[in-house]
Coordinates of C-alpha atoms and ligand atoms in Angstrom, one line a residue:
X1 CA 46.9 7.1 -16.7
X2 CA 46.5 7.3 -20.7
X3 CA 44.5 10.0 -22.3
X4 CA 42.8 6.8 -23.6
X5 CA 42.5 3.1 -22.2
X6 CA 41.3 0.1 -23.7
X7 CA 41.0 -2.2 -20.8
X8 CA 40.7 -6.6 -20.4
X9 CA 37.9 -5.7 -24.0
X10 CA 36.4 -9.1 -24.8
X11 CA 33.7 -9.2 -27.5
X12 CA 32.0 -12.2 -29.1
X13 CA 29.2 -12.5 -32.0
X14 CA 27.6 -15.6 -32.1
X15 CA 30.2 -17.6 -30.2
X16 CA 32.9 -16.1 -32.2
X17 CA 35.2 -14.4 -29.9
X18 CA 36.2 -11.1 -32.3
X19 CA 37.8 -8.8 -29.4
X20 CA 40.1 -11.4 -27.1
X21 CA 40.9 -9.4 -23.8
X22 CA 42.7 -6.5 -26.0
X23 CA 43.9 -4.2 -23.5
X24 CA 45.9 -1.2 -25.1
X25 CA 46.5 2.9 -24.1
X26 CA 46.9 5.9 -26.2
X27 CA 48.2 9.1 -25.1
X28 CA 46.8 12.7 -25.7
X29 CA 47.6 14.2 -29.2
X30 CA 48.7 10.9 -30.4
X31 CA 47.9 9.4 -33.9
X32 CA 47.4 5.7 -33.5
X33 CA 46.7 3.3 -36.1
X34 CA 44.9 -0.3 -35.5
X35 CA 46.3 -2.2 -38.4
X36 CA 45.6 -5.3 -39.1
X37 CA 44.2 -8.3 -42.1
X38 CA 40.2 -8.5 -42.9
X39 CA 38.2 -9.4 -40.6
X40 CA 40.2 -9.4 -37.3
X41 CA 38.4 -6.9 -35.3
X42 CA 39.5 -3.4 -35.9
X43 CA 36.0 -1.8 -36.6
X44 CA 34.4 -4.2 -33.9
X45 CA 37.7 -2.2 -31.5
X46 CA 36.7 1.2 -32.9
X47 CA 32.8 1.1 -32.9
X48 CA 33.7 -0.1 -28.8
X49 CA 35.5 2.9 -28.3
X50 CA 32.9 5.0 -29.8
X51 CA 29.9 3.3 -27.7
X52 CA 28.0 1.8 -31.1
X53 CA 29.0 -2.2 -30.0
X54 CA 28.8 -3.3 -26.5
X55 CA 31.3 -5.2 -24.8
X56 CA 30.8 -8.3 -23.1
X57 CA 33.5 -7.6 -21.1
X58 CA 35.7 -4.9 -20.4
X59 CA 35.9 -1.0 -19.6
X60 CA 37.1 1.6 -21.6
X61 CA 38.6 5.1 -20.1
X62 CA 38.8 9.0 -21.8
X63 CA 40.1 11.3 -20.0
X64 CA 39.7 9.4 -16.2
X65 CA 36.4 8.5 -17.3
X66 CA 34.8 5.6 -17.0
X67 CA 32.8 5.4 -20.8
X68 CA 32.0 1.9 -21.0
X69 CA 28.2 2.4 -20.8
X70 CA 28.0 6.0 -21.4
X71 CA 25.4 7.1 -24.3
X72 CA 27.6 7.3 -27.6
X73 CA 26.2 10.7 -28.3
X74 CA 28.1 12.0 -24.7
X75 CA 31.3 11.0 -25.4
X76 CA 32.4 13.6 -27.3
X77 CA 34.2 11.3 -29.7
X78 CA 34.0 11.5 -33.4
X79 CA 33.9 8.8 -36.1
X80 CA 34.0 8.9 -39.7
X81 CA 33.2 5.8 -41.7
X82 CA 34.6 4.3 -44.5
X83 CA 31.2 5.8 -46.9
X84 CA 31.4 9.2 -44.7
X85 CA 27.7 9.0 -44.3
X86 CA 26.8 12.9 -45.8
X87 CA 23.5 13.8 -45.5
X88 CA 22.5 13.7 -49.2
X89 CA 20.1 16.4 -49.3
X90 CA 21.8 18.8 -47.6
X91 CA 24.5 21.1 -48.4
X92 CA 28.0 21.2 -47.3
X93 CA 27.6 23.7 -45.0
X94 CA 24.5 22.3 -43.6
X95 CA 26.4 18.7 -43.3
X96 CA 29.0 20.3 -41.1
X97 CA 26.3 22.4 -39.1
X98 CA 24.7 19.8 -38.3
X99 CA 25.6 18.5 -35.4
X100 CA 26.3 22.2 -34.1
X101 CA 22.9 22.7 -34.4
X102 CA 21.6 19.7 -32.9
X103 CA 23.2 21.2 -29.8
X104 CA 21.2 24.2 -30.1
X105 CA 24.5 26.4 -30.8
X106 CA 23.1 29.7 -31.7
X107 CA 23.2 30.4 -35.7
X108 CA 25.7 33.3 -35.6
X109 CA 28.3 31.3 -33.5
X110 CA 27.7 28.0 -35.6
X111 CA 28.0 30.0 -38.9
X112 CA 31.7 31.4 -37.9
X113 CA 32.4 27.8 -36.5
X114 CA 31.2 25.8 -39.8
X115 CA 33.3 28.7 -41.6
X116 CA 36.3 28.6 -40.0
X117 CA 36.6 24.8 -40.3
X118 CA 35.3 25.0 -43.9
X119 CA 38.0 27.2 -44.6
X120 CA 41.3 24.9 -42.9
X121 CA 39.6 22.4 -44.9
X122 CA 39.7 24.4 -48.2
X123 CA 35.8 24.0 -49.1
X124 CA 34.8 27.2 -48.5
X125 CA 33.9 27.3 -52.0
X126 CA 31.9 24.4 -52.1
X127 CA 30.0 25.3 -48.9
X128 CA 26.6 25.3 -50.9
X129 CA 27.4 22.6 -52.9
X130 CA 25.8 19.2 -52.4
X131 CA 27.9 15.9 -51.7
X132 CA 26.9 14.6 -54.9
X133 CA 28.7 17.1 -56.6
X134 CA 31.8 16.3 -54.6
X135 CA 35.4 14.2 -55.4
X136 CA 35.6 11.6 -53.1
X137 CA 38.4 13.7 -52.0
X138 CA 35.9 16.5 -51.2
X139 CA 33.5 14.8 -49.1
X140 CA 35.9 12.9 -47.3
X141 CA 37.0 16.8 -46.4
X142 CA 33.5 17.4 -45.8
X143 CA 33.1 14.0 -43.6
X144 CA 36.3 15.4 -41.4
X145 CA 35.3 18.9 -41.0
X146 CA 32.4 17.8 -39.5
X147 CA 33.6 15.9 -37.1
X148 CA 36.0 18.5 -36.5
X149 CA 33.7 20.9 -35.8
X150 CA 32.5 19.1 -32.5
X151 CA 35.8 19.7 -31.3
X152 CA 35.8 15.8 -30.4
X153 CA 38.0 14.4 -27.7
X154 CA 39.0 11.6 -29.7
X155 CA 38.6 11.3 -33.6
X156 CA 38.0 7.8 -34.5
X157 CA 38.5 6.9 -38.7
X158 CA 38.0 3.6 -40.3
X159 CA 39.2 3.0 -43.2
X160 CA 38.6 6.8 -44.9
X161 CA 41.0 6.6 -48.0
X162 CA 39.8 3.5 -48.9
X163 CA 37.2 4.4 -51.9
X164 CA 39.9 7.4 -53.5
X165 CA 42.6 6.8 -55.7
X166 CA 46.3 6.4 -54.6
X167 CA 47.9 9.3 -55.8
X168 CA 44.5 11.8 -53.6
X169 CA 45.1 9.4 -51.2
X170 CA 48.6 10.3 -50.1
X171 CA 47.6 14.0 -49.8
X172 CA 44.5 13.2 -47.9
X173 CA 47.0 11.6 -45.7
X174 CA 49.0 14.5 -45.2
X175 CA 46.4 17.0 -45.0
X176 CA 44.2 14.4 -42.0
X177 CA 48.0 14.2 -40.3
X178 CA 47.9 18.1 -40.8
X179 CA 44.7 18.8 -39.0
X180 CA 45.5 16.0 -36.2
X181 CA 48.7 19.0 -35.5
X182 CA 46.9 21.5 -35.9
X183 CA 43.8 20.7 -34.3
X184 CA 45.9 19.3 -31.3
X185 CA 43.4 16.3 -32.1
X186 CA 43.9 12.4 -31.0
X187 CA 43.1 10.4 -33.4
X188 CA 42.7 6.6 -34.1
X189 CA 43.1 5.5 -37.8
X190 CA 41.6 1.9 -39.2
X191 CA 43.9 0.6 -42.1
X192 CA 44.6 -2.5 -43.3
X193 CA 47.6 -0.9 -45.7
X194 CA 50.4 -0.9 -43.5
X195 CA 52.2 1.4 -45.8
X196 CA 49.4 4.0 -45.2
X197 CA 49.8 3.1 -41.3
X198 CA 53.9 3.6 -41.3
X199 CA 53.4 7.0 -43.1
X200 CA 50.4 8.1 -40.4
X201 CA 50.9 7.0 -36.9
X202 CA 53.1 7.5 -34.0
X203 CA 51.8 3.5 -32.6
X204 CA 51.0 1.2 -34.6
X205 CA 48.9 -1.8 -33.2
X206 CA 48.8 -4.9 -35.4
X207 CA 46.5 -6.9 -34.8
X208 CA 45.9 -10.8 -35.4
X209 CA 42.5 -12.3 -35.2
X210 CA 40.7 -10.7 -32.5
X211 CA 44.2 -10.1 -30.4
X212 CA 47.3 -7.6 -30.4
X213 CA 50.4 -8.8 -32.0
X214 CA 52.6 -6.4 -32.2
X215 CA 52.7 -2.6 -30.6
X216 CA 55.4 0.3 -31.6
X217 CA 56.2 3.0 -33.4
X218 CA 56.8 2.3 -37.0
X219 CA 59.9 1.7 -37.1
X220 CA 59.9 -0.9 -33.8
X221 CA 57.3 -2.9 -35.9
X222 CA 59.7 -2.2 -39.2
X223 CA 63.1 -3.3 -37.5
X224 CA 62.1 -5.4 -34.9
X225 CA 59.2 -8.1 -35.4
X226 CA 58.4 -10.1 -32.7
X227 CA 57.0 -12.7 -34.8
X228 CA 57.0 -14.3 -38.0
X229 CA 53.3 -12.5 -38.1
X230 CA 54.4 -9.2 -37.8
X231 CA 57.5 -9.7 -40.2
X232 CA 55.0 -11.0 -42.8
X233 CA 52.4 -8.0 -42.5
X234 CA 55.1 -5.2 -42.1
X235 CA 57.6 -4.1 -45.1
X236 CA 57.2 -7.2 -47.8
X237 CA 60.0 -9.1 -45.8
X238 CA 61.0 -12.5 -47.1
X239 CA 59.7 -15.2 -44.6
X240 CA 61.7 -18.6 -45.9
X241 CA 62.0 -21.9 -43.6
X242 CA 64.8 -23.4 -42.3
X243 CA 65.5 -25.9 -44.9
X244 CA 65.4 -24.0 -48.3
X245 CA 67.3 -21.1 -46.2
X246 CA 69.7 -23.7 -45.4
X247 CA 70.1 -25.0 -49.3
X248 CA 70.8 -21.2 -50.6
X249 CA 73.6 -21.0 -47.8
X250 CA 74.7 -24.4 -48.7
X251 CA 74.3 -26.0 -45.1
X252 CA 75.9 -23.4 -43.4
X253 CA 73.2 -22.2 -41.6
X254 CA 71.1 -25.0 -39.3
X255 CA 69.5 -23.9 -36.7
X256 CA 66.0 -25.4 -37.7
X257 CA 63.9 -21.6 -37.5
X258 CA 62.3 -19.7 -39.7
X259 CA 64.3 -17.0 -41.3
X260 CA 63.3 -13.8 -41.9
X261 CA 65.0 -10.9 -44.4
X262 CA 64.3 -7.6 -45.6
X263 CA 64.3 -7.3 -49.2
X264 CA 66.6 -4.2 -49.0
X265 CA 69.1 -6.1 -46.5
X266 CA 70.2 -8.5 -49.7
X267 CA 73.0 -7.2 -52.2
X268 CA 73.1 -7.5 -55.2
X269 CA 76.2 -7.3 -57.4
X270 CA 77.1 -8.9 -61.3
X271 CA 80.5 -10.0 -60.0
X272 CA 81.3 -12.5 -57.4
X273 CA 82.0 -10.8 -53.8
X274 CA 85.5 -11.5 -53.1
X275 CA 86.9 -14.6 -51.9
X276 CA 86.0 -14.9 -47.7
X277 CA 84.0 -11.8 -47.8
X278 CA 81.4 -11.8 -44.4
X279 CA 78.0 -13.1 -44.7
X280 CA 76.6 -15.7 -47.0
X281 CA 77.6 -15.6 -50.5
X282 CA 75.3 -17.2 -53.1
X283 CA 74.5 -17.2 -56.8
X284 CA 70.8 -16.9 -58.1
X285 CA 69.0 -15.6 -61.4
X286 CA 67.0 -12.5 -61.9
X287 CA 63.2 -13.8 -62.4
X288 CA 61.2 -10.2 -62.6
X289 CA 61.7 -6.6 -62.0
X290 CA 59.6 -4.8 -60.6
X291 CA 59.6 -0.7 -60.3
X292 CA 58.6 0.9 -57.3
X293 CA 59.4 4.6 -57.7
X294 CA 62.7 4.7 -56.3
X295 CA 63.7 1.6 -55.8
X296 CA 63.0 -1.6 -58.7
X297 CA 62.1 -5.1 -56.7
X298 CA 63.8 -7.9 -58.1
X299 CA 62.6 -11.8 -57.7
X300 CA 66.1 -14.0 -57.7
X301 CA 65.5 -17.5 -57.4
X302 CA 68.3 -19.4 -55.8
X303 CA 68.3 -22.7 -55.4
X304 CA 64.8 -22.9 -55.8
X305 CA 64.0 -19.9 -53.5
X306 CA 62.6 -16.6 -54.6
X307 CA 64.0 -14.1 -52.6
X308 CA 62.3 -10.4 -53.5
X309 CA 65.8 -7.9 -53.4
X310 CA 65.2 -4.2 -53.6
X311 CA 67.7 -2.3 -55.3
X312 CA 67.6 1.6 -55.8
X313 CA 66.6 2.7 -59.1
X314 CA 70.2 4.0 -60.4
X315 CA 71.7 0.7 -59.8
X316 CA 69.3 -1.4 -61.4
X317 CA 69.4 -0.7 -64.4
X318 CA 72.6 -2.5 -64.1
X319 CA 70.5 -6.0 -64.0
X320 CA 68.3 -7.9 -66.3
X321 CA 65.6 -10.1 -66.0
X322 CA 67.2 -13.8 -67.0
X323 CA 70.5 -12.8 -65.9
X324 CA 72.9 -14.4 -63.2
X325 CA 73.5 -12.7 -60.4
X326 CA 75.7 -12.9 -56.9
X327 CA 74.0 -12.0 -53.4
X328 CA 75.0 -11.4 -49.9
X329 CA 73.4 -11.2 -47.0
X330 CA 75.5 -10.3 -44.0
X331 CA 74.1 -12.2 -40.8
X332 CA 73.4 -9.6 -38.9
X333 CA 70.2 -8.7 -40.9
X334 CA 68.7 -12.1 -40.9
X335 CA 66.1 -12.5 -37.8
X336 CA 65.3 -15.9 -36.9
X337 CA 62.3 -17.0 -35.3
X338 CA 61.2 -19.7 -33.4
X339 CA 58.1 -21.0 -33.1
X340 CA 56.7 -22.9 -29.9
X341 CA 52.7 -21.6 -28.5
X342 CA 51.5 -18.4 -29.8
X343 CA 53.1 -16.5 -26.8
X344 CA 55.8 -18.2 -26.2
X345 CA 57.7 -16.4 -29.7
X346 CA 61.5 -16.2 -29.2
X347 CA 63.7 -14.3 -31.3
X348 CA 67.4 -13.5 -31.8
X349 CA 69.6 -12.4 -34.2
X350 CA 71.8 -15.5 -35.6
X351 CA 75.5 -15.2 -35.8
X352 CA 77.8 -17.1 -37.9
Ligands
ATP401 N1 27.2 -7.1 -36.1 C1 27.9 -8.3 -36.3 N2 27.3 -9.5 -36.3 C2 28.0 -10.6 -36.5 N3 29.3 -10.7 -36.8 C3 30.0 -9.5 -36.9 C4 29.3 -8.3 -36.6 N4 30.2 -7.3 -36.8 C5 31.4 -7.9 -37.1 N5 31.2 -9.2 -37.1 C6 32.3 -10.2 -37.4 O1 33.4 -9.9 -36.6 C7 34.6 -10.1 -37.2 C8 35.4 -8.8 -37.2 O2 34.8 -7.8 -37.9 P1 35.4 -6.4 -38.0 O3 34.4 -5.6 -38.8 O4 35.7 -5.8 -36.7 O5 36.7 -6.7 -38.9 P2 37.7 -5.6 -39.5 O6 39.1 -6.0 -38.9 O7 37.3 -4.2 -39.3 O8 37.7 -6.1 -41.0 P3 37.7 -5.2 -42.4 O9 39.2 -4.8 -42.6 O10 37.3 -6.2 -43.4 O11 36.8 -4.0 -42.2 C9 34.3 -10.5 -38.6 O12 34.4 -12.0 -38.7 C10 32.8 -10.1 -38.8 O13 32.1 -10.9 -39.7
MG402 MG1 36.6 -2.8 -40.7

């Protein structure tokens, strides 16, 4: 059995089914992100786990135990919200003592406690500050030492980079992925920014309106989608329908699916490829360029299509917007998908 098991979870408000029979299982030490659009259930998932939203059907296991009506405050689990929730009026170290102190710890032990998590966390020097006198950065520190503090079982966070910029973001990242190592934590991150989840997690679950889509590591989701779904929500893939991918290739391909490519699987090249070269061959014009650090993101319409390519930065400054350019795209990268009931998805690789 799983550290962790989610278990048949249904969960409905006002005859809107949010949670349909999601059943997943997370193992000890593991950093798991539920990932997934607005509005399709992750919090409703998380605030489950956690005890703060009933189910209406369902169990839900830690450890061997059976949680599923157990008090929130007794299952040693910790949760940080997207606002943090500091206590205002009190200082940093009294935020993190807090709970410690609830418990009736006595002050000496809680003082080395708060200190010794105040000082992995680098605010030891802003233990009498108060949070509004914090970065977002800070208190979002502050938020996780005191969670960390209680030593939970589980550490549950939804959505806790959301309100900082991107560039604090990525080392709050690192320094929460950190702490999950060295705290030997197991921890369950909320994201809708699935470059955020492929960075975090070992599993990603994806998850579509109320259901699981999708569950991998990062790279399964990445490499292999199961669905047109997944394709679209992981890695900016090009999703194009049979018939305009059957113009670009000039009829060659007709199999009637929806095709699927990763921008980085299309070459790009100034001259033609040579004469019975493999894959499909094609001629299309630059429409934008876009940089992304190490790699700039063309738009190439062909034939009416806009395909995104991604080229790395030194060989892009070798193209400009307006100009012609020839493409290949050997067939092994192109995933096809076809579409009959939501759970009957097949999928194969297409050949010439
Ligand atoms: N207490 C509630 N009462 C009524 N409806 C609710 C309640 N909580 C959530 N919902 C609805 O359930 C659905 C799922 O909400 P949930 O908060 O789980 O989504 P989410 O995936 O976390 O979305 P977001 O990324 O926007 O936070 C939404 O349609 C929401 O309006
Ligand atoms: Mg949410």
């Amino acid at each position: 059995m799983s550290f962790l098991e989610v278990l048949n979870v249904c969960k409905s408000f006002d005859d809107q089914a949010v949670l349909k029979n999601i059943s997943l299982s997370i193992e000890k030490n593991e950093f798991t992100t539920l990932l997934g659009p607005s509005g399709c259930g992750k919090t409703t998932l998380l605030r489950s786990i956690a005890g703060l939203s009933s189910l209406d059907s369902g169990r839900v296991l830690l450890d061997g135990e059976d949680i599923t009506y157990k008090n929130p405050r007794d299952r040693n689990i910790g949760m940080i919200f997207q606002s943090y929730c500091l206590f205002p009026t009190m200082t940093v170290f009294d935020n993190v003592a807090y709970g410690l102190r609830l418990q009736k710890i006595p002050p000496e032990q809680t003082r080395e406690e708060v200190q010794g998590v105040l000082e992995s966390m680098n605010l030891l020097d802003k233990a009498k500050s108060f949070p509004a006198h914090l970065s977002g950065g800070e208190r979002q520190r502050v938020a996780l030492a005191r969670s960390l503090v209680m030593k939970p079982k589980i550490l549950l966070l939804d959505e806790p980079f959301n309100a900082i910029d991107a560039k604090m973001r990525k080392s709050l990242q690192l320094t929460v992925k950190d702490i999950h190592k060295e705290y030997g934590m197991t921890s369950i991150l909320v994201t809708h920014d699935q470059e955020e989840a492929m960075r975090m997690s070992d599993t990603i679950h994806l998850f579509n309106d109320g259901v699981i889509e999708q569950s991998g590591t990062p790279t399964d989701l990445y490499l292999d989608p199961k669905s047109k779904y997944v394709a679209s929500f992981m890695g900016n893939y090009n999703v194009i329908d049979a018939n305009s991918f059957s113009r670009v290739t000039h009829g060659r391909y007709q199999e009637g699916k929806t095709v699927v490519l990763r921008p980085e699987a299309i070459e790009l090249e100034k001259l033609p490829f040579e004469e019975g070269s493999p894959g499909h061959t094609f001629v299309g014009a630059i429409t934008s360029a876009v940089p992304q650090g190490s790699i700039v993101r063309f738009g190439v319409d062909t034939e009416g299509v806009v395909l995104n390519v991604d080229v790395l930065v030194d060989k892009a400054t070798a193209f400009r917007v307006g100009e012609q350019v020839h493409l290949r795209i050997l067939t092994d990268k192109i995933l096809s998908f076809c579409f009959g009931t939501r759970f009957s998805i097949l999928k194969r690789r297409v050949h010439d």
